[in-house]
Structure formats: structure tokens, C-alpha cells
XYZ file of C-alpha atoms in Angstrom:
472
model
C -0.159 0.202 0.026
C 1.604 3.283 -1.058
C 2.741 5.733 1.484
C 0.544 9.088 1.398
C 2.262 10.716 3.940
C 3.535 14.380 2.563
C 7.047 14.688 2.859
C 8.559 17.639 5.272
C 8.964 20.994 3.242
C 12.393 21.699 2.136
C 14.071 24.357 4.323
C 15.608 27.379 2.390
C 18.813 29.063 4.032
C 17.580 32.931 4.769
C 21.477 34.218 4.313
C 20.970 36.506 7.245
C 23.777 35.261 9.781
C 21.706 33.450 12.893
C 18.126 34.068 11.365
C 17.699 30.422 10.620
C 18.710 28.987 14.342
C 15.819 31.496 15.670
C 13.748 30.230 12.749
C 14.634 26.512 13.486
C 16.455 25.898 10.624
C 15.619 28.114 7.885
C 12.612 29.407 5.831
C 9.923 26.778 5.037
C 9.753 26.358 1.017
C 6.292 27.179 -0.413
C 5.355 29.393 2.964
C 4.116 32.449 3.472
C 6.077 34.424 5.999
C 4.961 38.096 7.284
C 7.708 40.576 8.244
C 6.493 43.217 10.524
C 8.045 46.239 11.861
C 7.886 50.047 12.345
C 9.919 52.423 9.967
C 13.494 51.839 10.302
C 13.495 48.133 11.776
C 15.089 46.645 8.567
C 12.345 44.904 6.975
C 13.478 45.805 3.485
C 16.909 44.941 4.442
C 15.902 41.768 5.597
C 13.555 40.378 2.657
C 16.346 41.790 0.119
C 19.022 39.977 1.832
C 16.714 36.815 1.942
C 15.932 37.320 -2.104
C 19.776 37.801 -2.934
C 20.874 34.965 -1.102
C 18.930 32.585 -2.624
C 19.029 33.627 -6.063
C 22.685 33.254 -5.641
C 22.205 29.543 -5.141
C 19.741 29.514 -7.973
C 16.577 30.141 -6.745
C 15.093 33.389 -8.345
C 13.076 35.857 -6.703
C 10.763 38.685 -7.863
C 10.636 41.905 -5.106
C 7.095 43.860 -5.918
C 7.834 47.486 -4.269
C 4.278 49.160 -3.238
C 4.097 52.963 -2.366
C 6.941 53.012 -0.002
C 9.384 53.852 -2.705
C 9.916 53.154 -6.251
C 12.024 50.369 -7.823
C 14.893 53.109 -8.750
C 15.009 54.388 -5.412
C 14.947 51.064 -3.802
C 18.219 50.253 -5.995
C 19.744 53.254 -5.022
C 19.970 52.876 -1.356
C 19.990 48.858 -1.340
C 23.225 49.079 -3.798
C 25.205 50.104 -0.753
C 24.782 46.867 1.122
C 27.620 44.034 0.924
C 24.869 41.243 -0.349
C 23.429 43.518 -3.219
C 24.376 41.567 -6.366
C 23.877 44.258 -9.524
C 24.015 41.423 -12.045
C 21.855 39.536 -10.311
C 18.989 42.572 -10.143
C 19.380 41.646 -14.330
C 19.353 38.036 -13.853
C 17.856 36.013 -10.626
C 16.113 38.688 -9.180
C 13.688 41.471 -10.653
C 11.746 44.562 -9.140
C 8.141 45.124 -10.056
C 6.579 48.462 -9.198
C 2.963 47.748 -7.991
C 2.327 50.608 -6.085
C -0.548 51.833 -8.869
C -2.867 48.525 -8.499
C -2.081 48.871 -4.726
C -3.144 52.786 -4.348
C -6.368 51.268 -6.343
C -7.363 49.032 -3.612
C -8.190 46.385 -6.226
C -7.223 42.988 -4.972
C -7.633 41.414 -8.192
C -5.298 43.224 -10.079
C -2.717 43.102 -7.320
C -3.060 39.324 -7.088
C -3.084 39.187 -10.666
C -0.188 41.175 -11.124
C 1.925 39.023 -8.705
C 1.058 35.953 -10.113
C 1.648 37.046 -13.709
C 5.438 37.871 -12.613
C 5.921 35.183 -10.580
C 4.796 32.501 -13.450
C 6.718 34.488 -16.055
C 10.387 34.573 -14.007
C 9.521 31.202 -12.555
C 9.816 32.437 -9.314
C 10.994 30.500 -6.313
C 10.722 33.508 -4.098
C 9.003 36.219 -3.895
C 8.448 39.777 -1.557
C 5.857 42.091 -1.289
C 6.462 45.577 0.041
C 3.192 47.498 1.804
C 2.548 50.576 3.436
C -0.507 49.515 5.747
C -1.456 53.260 5.893
C -2.326 53.339 2.136
C -2.987 49.637 1.498
C -6.818 48.715 2.519
C -7.809 46.143 4.968
C -9.628 43.666 2.489
C -6.854 43.742 -0.027
C -4.178 42.642 3.016
C -6.549 39.919 3.741
C -7.100 38.756 0.258
C -3.234 39.034 -0.409
C -2.556 36.836 2.641
C -4.949 34.792 1.924
C -3.668 33.828 -1.740
C -0.152 33.738 -0.362
C -0.680 31.190 1.608
C -1.966 28.948 -1.048
C 0.817 29.399 -3.738
C 3.268 27.190 -4.773
C 5.753 29.957 -4.257
C 7.807 30.986 -0.890
C 6.799 34.258 -0.042
C 7.480 37.406 1.971
C 4.746 39.766 2.941
C 6.571 43.310 4.572
C 4.094 45.048 6.736
C 4.776 48.586 8.632
C 3.457 48.283 11.750
C 3.581 51.247 14.686
C 5.392 49.839 17.947
C 2.478 50.120 19.831
C 0.015 48.994 17.504
C -0.638 45.389 16.154
C -1.055 43.975 12.299
C -4.358 42.545 11.180
C -5.070 39.148 12.791
C -5.965 37.940 9.641
C -2.519 38.159 8.558
C -0.835 36.468 11.918
C -3.574 33.631 11.429
C -2.938 33.005 7.543
C 0.655 33.292 7.564
C 2.742 30.453 7.861
C 6.007 32.052 9.982
C 5.592 35.775 11.376
C 8.524 37.677 12.115
C 8.427 40.765 14.297
C 11.110 43.536 14.199
C 11.522 46.094 17.222
C 13.538 48.796 17.707
C 13.722 50.261 20.848
C 15.792 52.953 23.454
C 17.536 51.531 26.417
C 19.652 53.991 28.155
C 20.092 56.357 25.552
C 20.902 53.442 23.389
C 18.707 51.990 20.362
C 18.384 48.352 20.872
C 17.234 46.486 17.775
C 15.509 42.822 18.502
C 13.670 40.307 15.886
C 11.449 37.546 17.175
C 9.850 34.375 15.694
C 6.477 34.134 17.383
C 5.085 31.790 14.737
C 6.604 29.159 12.417
C 4.670 26.515 11.208
C 6.109 22.744 11.405
C 9.585 24.029 12.880
C 10.138 24.771 16.317
C 12.048 28.517 16.513
C 14.080 29.801 19.375
C 11.427 31.586 21.907
C 12.237 35.237 23.151
C 13.571 38.470 21.213
C 16.760 38.018 19.486
C 19.079 41.174 18.917
C 20.050 42.165 15.656
C 22.507 44.752 14.242
C 22.116 46.756 10.788
C 25.550 47.106 8.810
C 27.012 47.587 5.516
C 26.987 44.059 4.925
C 23.109 43.550 6.211
C 21.399 42.350 8.979
C 22.934 40.230 11.541
C 21.193 38.408 14.105
C 22.677 37.041 17.540
C 20.382 34.153 18.998
C 19.826 33.602 22.850
C 20.713 29.927 21.710
C 21.020 27.211 24.180
C 24.460 25.641 23.737
C 25.047 24.459 20.111
C 28.486 22.796 20.958
C 28.208 19.367 22.319
C 28.736 19.086 26.412
C 32.081 17.493 26.830
C 32.615 15.008 29.515
C 35.288 15.452 31.897
C 37.803 13.078 32.301
C 39.772 13.058 35.128
C 43.148 12.121 33.079
C 42.776 15.031 31.390
C 45.906 17.045 31.567
C 45.249 20.380 33.947
C 46.353 23.651 32.641
C 49.382 25.244 34.427
C 50.794 28.573 35.250
C 54.704 27.271 35.136
C 54.846 28.747 38.927
C 54.684 27.473 42.419
C 50.938 28.441 42.292
C 50.411 24.960 40.350
C 51.401 23.494 43.786
C 48.790 25.597 45.835
C 46.287 24.806 43.366
C 46.632 21.200 43.516
C 48.663 21.052 40.404
C 46.648 23.178 37.919
C 43.571 24.031 36.589
C 41.061 21.202 35.566
C 40.377 21.493 31.870
C 37.178 23.472 31.327
C 37.046 25.134 34.649
C 36.503 28.986 34.928
C 38.710 30.905 37.427
C 38.027 34.009 38.816
C 40.876 36.225 39.680
C 39.779 39.001 42.135
C 41.849 42.034 43.149
C 42.202 45.930 42.866
C 44.023 47.771 40.439
C 47.976 47.474 40.491
C 48.040 43.972 41.991
C 49.291 41.859 38.938
C 45.832 40.352 37.573
C 46.799 41.076 34.235
C 50.448 40.072 34.625
C 49.119 36.428 35.815
C 46.676 36.406 33.105
C 49.545 36.791 30.682
C 51.712 34.110 32.217
C 48.797 31.585 32.135
C 47.767 32.286 28.595
C 51.491 32.132 27.172
C 52.503 29.402 29.069
C 49.806 27.010 27.971
C 50.372 28.406 24.526
C 54.089 27.373 24.656
C 52.827 24.100 25.818
C 50.532 23.594 22.539
C 47.453 24.645 23.942
C 45.462 27.138 21.773
C 44.182 30.662 23.307
C 42.812 33.726 23.180
C 42.704 36.914 24.892
C 39.397 39.033 24.864
C 40.477 42.593 26.556
C 37.745 45.011 27.380
C 39.855 47.869 28.858
C 43.235 47.638 27.763
C 44.391 47.920 24.114
C 46.350 45.309 22.721
C 49.516 46.566 21.909
C 50.207 47.653 25.310
C 48.999 43.646 26.919
C 51.349 42.308 24.122
C 54.238 44.518 25.159
C 54.015 43.957 28.839
C 54.061 40.137 28.253
C 57.093 40.626 26.006
C 58.798 42.711 28.889
C 58.103 39.549 30.963
C 60.033 37.171 28.521
C 56.510 35.576 27.501
C 57.429 35.637 23.615
C 53.567 36.183 23.177
C 54.278 38.178 19.603
C 55.992 34.996 18.739
C 53.441 32.716 19.763
C 50.733 35.062 17.798
C 52.725 34.764 14.931
C 52.935 30.982 14.825
C 49.234 30.864 15.075
C 48.510 29.222 18.665
C 47.669 32.456 20.279
C 45.622 35.900 19.809
C 44.696 39.006 21.385
C 41.663 40.735 20.347
C 39.970 43.896 21.702
C 36.560 44.708 22.463
C 37.254 47.785 24.379
C 34.549 50.939 23.437
C 32.170 48.487 22.164
C 28.222 48.772 22.895
C 27.003 45.629 22.893
C 24.208 43.472 23.985
C 25.124 40.386 26.010
C 24.202 37.870 23.056
C 26.515 39.934 20.827
C 29.365 39.854 22.995
C 28.647 35.807 23.350
C 28.385 35.432 19.544
C 31.861 36.874 18.880
C 33.657 35.126 21.682
C 32.261 31.559 20.637
C 32.876 32.646 17.088
C 36.472 33.511 17.778
C 37.225 30.327 19.847
C 35.654 28.275 17.674
C 37.797 29.512 14.754
C 41.090 29.155 16.727
C 39.993 26.022 18.518
C 41.065 27.650 21.685
C 41.401 25.591 25.113
C 41.775 28.779 27.314
C 40.408 32.009 27.425
C 41.496 35.158 29.118
C 38.822 37.783 29.548
C 40.264 41.108 31.091
C 38.246 42.170 32.415
C 34.733 41.803 34.134
C 34.731 45.667 34.891
C 35.547 46.607 30.754
C 32.866 43.737 29.618
C 30.130 45.777 32.022
C 30.863 48.887 30.322
C 30.958 47.037 26.752
C 27.550 45.864 27.683
C 25.605 48.889 26.794
C 25.982 50.263 30.273
C 26.022 47.050 32.210
C 22.602 45.762 30.616
C 22.694 41.997 31.393
C 25.719 41.600 32.669
C 24.688 38.735 35.038
C 22.920 36.823 32.195
C 26.029 37.399 29.919
C 28.351 35.957 32.267
C 26.084 32.867 33.246
C 25.370 31.941 29.577
C 29.329 32.852 28.820
C 30.742 30.749 31.296
C 28.680 27.636 30.285
C 29.099 27.654 27.050
C 32.851 27.684 27.290
C 32.960 25.009 30.023
C 30.398 23.227 27.981
C 33.062 23.018 25.209
C 35.943 21.992 27.333
C 37.489 25.782 27.397
C 38.981 26.567 30.162
C 38.342 30.248 31.088
C 39.921 33.052 32.922
C 38.460 36.191 34.528
C 39.925 39.163 35.940
C 37.686 41.037 38.194
C 38.081 44.235 40.731
C 36.399 44.452 44.487
C 33.609 46.569 42.821
C 32.713 43.797 41.264
C 31.601 41.734 44.160
C 28.142 43.032 43.900
C 27.660 41.106 40.989
C 28.650 38.018 43.121
C 30.992 36.615 40.247
C 32.293 33.989 42.499
C 28.645 31.542 42.034
C 29.408 31.516 38.532
C 32.783 30.341 38.633
C 34.922 27.264 39.521
C 37.677 28.506 41.234
C 38.610 32.161 42.807
C 41.742 33.386 43.540
C 42.363 36.757 45.465
C 45.125 38.991 44.849
C 45.610 41.882 47.473
C 47.616 44.394 48.948
C 48.635 45.054 52.719
C 50.435 48.363 53.640
C 52.495 47.292 56.977
C 55.797 49.380 58.334
C 55.624 52.057 55.058
C 55.979 48.628 52.770
C 53.022 47.472 50.531
C 53.020 43.776 50.319
C 51.013 41.519 48.363
C 49.129 37.969 49.174
C 47.795 35.642 46.862
C 44.664 33.512 48.664
C 43.221 30.494 46.750
C 39.469 30.665 48.361
C 38.045 28.199 46.143
C 38.753 25.301 44.067
C 35.933 22.695 43.182
C 37.526 20.214 41.402
C 40.896 19.370 43.108
C 42.552 20.018 46.654
C 44.308 23.264 47.090
C 46.348 25.423 49.795
C 44.024 27.497 51.911
C 46.839 29.861 53.808
C 47.925 33.271 51.749
C 51.327 33.393 50.166
C 53.456 36.678 49.728
C 54.376 37.150 46.036
C 56.069 39.937 43.993
C 55.874 41.298 40.736
C 59.563 41.376 38.971
C 60.935 41.010 35.267
C 60.113 37.853 34.890
C 56.190 38.135 35.970
C 54.579 37.587 39.366
C 56.336 35.119 41.696
C 55.451 33.759 44.866
C 57.593 34.096 48.109
C 58.584 30.223 48.721
C 56.873 27.111 48.793
C 55.691 27.249 52.583
C 52.351 28.615 53.684
C 53.233 31.988 55.129
C 52.520 32.209 58.859
C 50.425 35.033 60.180
C 51.170 37.695 62.332
C 48.267 39.906 64.087
C 45.995 38.215 62.031
C 47.835 39.254 58.941
C 50.757 37.789 57.019
C 53.932 39.365 57.232
C 55.533 41.039 54.147
C 57.480 38.988 51.601
C 61.176 38.462 51.714
C 61.698 38.472 48.103
C 63.312 41.733 47.166
C 61.252 42.204 43.702
C 59.887 45.510 42.163
C 56.512 46.122 43.786
C 55.243 47.417 40.643
C 52.423 45.659 38.683
């Protein structure tokens, strides 16, 4: 007996980075997607980016321009974007003006024009851009009803005020709905996209940040972990510092751990982070540093002055340093960028210097806890060891709850001397020494005073005996 069960629809790529994840795989073949949003939210750019991406794969498209702007004006504006292909406009994509039929309000003439062009061009994709205020509701309803039954993949663009909603008929008839929004948060413009409805697929819920650039639209999904979680092995080689510190943290940092190094400015957090990433890079572990405060040239120059040969490591491709300082980013953009570079470099070690700078980059601190929780979970799940530098001011965020290991660096002024001490406050996966150790910072970097716990005097450790420079 033949199987009459219809096959599931094909999924076409949207050509918009990150959007296919939000849709649950891509744009279903022969589906009708309504793109809703207010002025300036990116509706036209999104539709054209989808058409050009699919035309490049041999799926021709037609863009029907309504009363909003003429085809010539549309081309003049869109040709500046990276995805726009002039040759495709004369080949795989045709732009047709239907503003006259729309203004007349004749649903039959609009539908007839669309059907004729779609058939003549043998189009796989069509996009229809209408101005809601100039389009009768009856025409919108008839058009949505027609598109939902066409053997063509269609995009219906409807402008919608942020405080308004499109007609229910559109939302009910459409196979998919993409809602674009723009709002102000602490004087920063925040753009998001939402897929409240995608028939036959499982879209990612929630509002997903997006950016409009010269390359077009980029979506940053609030995805679940996309990397398979790794099983930690007790025999996995720990990541070491090449210092006496390895002894007091149980031989090294377990692979996949997150370590928080807390301390005020000038105690050597960045020096210690440089030693950690460089030492493991020399041992063959791929690493990457993300700077949110310091410029890369200064970070690298300091490492060179300590004899860590960081420039040679960068030239050999085993280590890289990136700056995200001064950026205005959403938590999802930060996670996406770090994940992208970690995957590209196949990094096993990551340094984030520092959490205070990260908070500034997050559009004034918006979503700091959420960003760190998801970022560390993603990196740990991929088996990446992550080093975070933070200052005492970050204690208000209770960062220690997010990490596996905590190391504290502090300075105490005694008898006219400034003494520095290191204390391992927390280690989840290994035995560690809990007594403070004195340290100094010299030409070779951060060095512990000795291999024995430092005795306490009046509740505080004494001054280190090493004659080292006390400058960070």
C-alpha cells in the first residue's frame, strides 16, 4: 500500500547570519512569512537579503515594490549593502512596481500582477512590500489568503507602529511571522527580532538582538548550547601556570574550569593572566585573550617585557589577542563574538580582562549577570578553561557563584611597605592550599615568595622576603 504521507517541507537558508537558528532551521519551502515592524527596523533589508542569498543559489526571486518607494529609489539605497548584486538585478532578481494597483485598492489586480510576474519569472521567492496606511485592509486579507495557497515561498512586508498590531488575519493566515522592533534602553538603540510563529518548526523563543551593518542584517540568537557538552575526564591534563602556584591549586586548573581572579587595580591580575595564557600556549594549547579595557599593543608589550614571547606565539597561530573595548554590545553579541573566535581558533584557554570592562561594553551594564552565566556555561560545556579578571567593585555581582575556582590578590600596607598576598579561596575539582602566600612582581612576572605557607602575624601575613619590584 503506497505511503500517502506528505514529505516535510524543504528549508531554504535565509542568508542572514543567525536567523536560521531563530527560525528552527531556515525558511520552509512554499511558506508565507509576514515581516512586521515599524519604520527603520530593517524590514526591507531583511527581505532583500533573503532574496539575494537564494538567487545566488539558483532560486530566482521577484521583489514587488509598493507605494513606499520606487524600484529606482530602492536600488539606489540597497546597492550600498554588501549582499546586493547588481548583476542579479538583471538576472536572478526582478524588481516590479505595483504601487498603482495597490493605491487603487483592487485586490484582484494586485494578485493578478503578482501571479503573472511570478509565473513568467519562474520565481522560487517573492517579496511584497506594502505600506499599511495606504493599503486597504480587505486587500491585505485577500493577499495573505492568496499567498498562503501559492506554490511559491513568499515574504509579505507590513509596516507597523510599535504600539500597534497588524490585522489578526495576517497573523492567522501566515505560516511564519517575524517581528522586528527598535527601542531605546539607557539612550542606546536596541534592535530585536522575534519569531512568534513558524509552522512545522521549533523556533527559538524570545527577543533576539540584531544589527544592521554595511553587510546587511546580523542576528544574535539567544541560543541554547550549540556545542556538544564534553565529558570531563579525571585524567585530562590540567592547565598550569609554570609557577609555584600550581602546587597550591592542586597541580593546575582542571580543563574546562572557570577561574575568577579578584583584586584591586595594580596587584598583577593582567600579569598573571598573561603568564597563564602564554605558558599554556608554549605547551601547545590554543589560546585567545579578550580585552575590554586595555589596548592589545600594551597587553602584548607588557608580556614581551616579561619574556613571555607573546608576539612569537601570535605569529605561530597558537595564540591571539582581540580588543572589544569601547564597544556598545548586547549580551548576545558578546557571546556570539567570543564563541565565533574560540571556534575559529579551536582555543582551549580563554582570558577575559576584565569583567569591569565587559560591563561597560554591555551598553552600560545591561544583562551583565545573564551574559556571564551563559558565556561561562557555553565555554565550560565546550571544554574551554576560562580566566576572568575582576575588581572588588564587581563583588556586588556575586561573580564567585558563577565560577569553579576563585583566586584573590590583595595588597596590605605594613610599616611603610606595600605587601602583596595571594589566596586560593575556592577550588571545586582539586585540593588546594588555603593559607595566603606572599608574592612580588619582577622582570619575569609574578613570583611567589616560597613554597611554604606564610605564617600569620596579628591576623595578617608578614611582608614577603623577596627583593622584587612592587610595581604591577
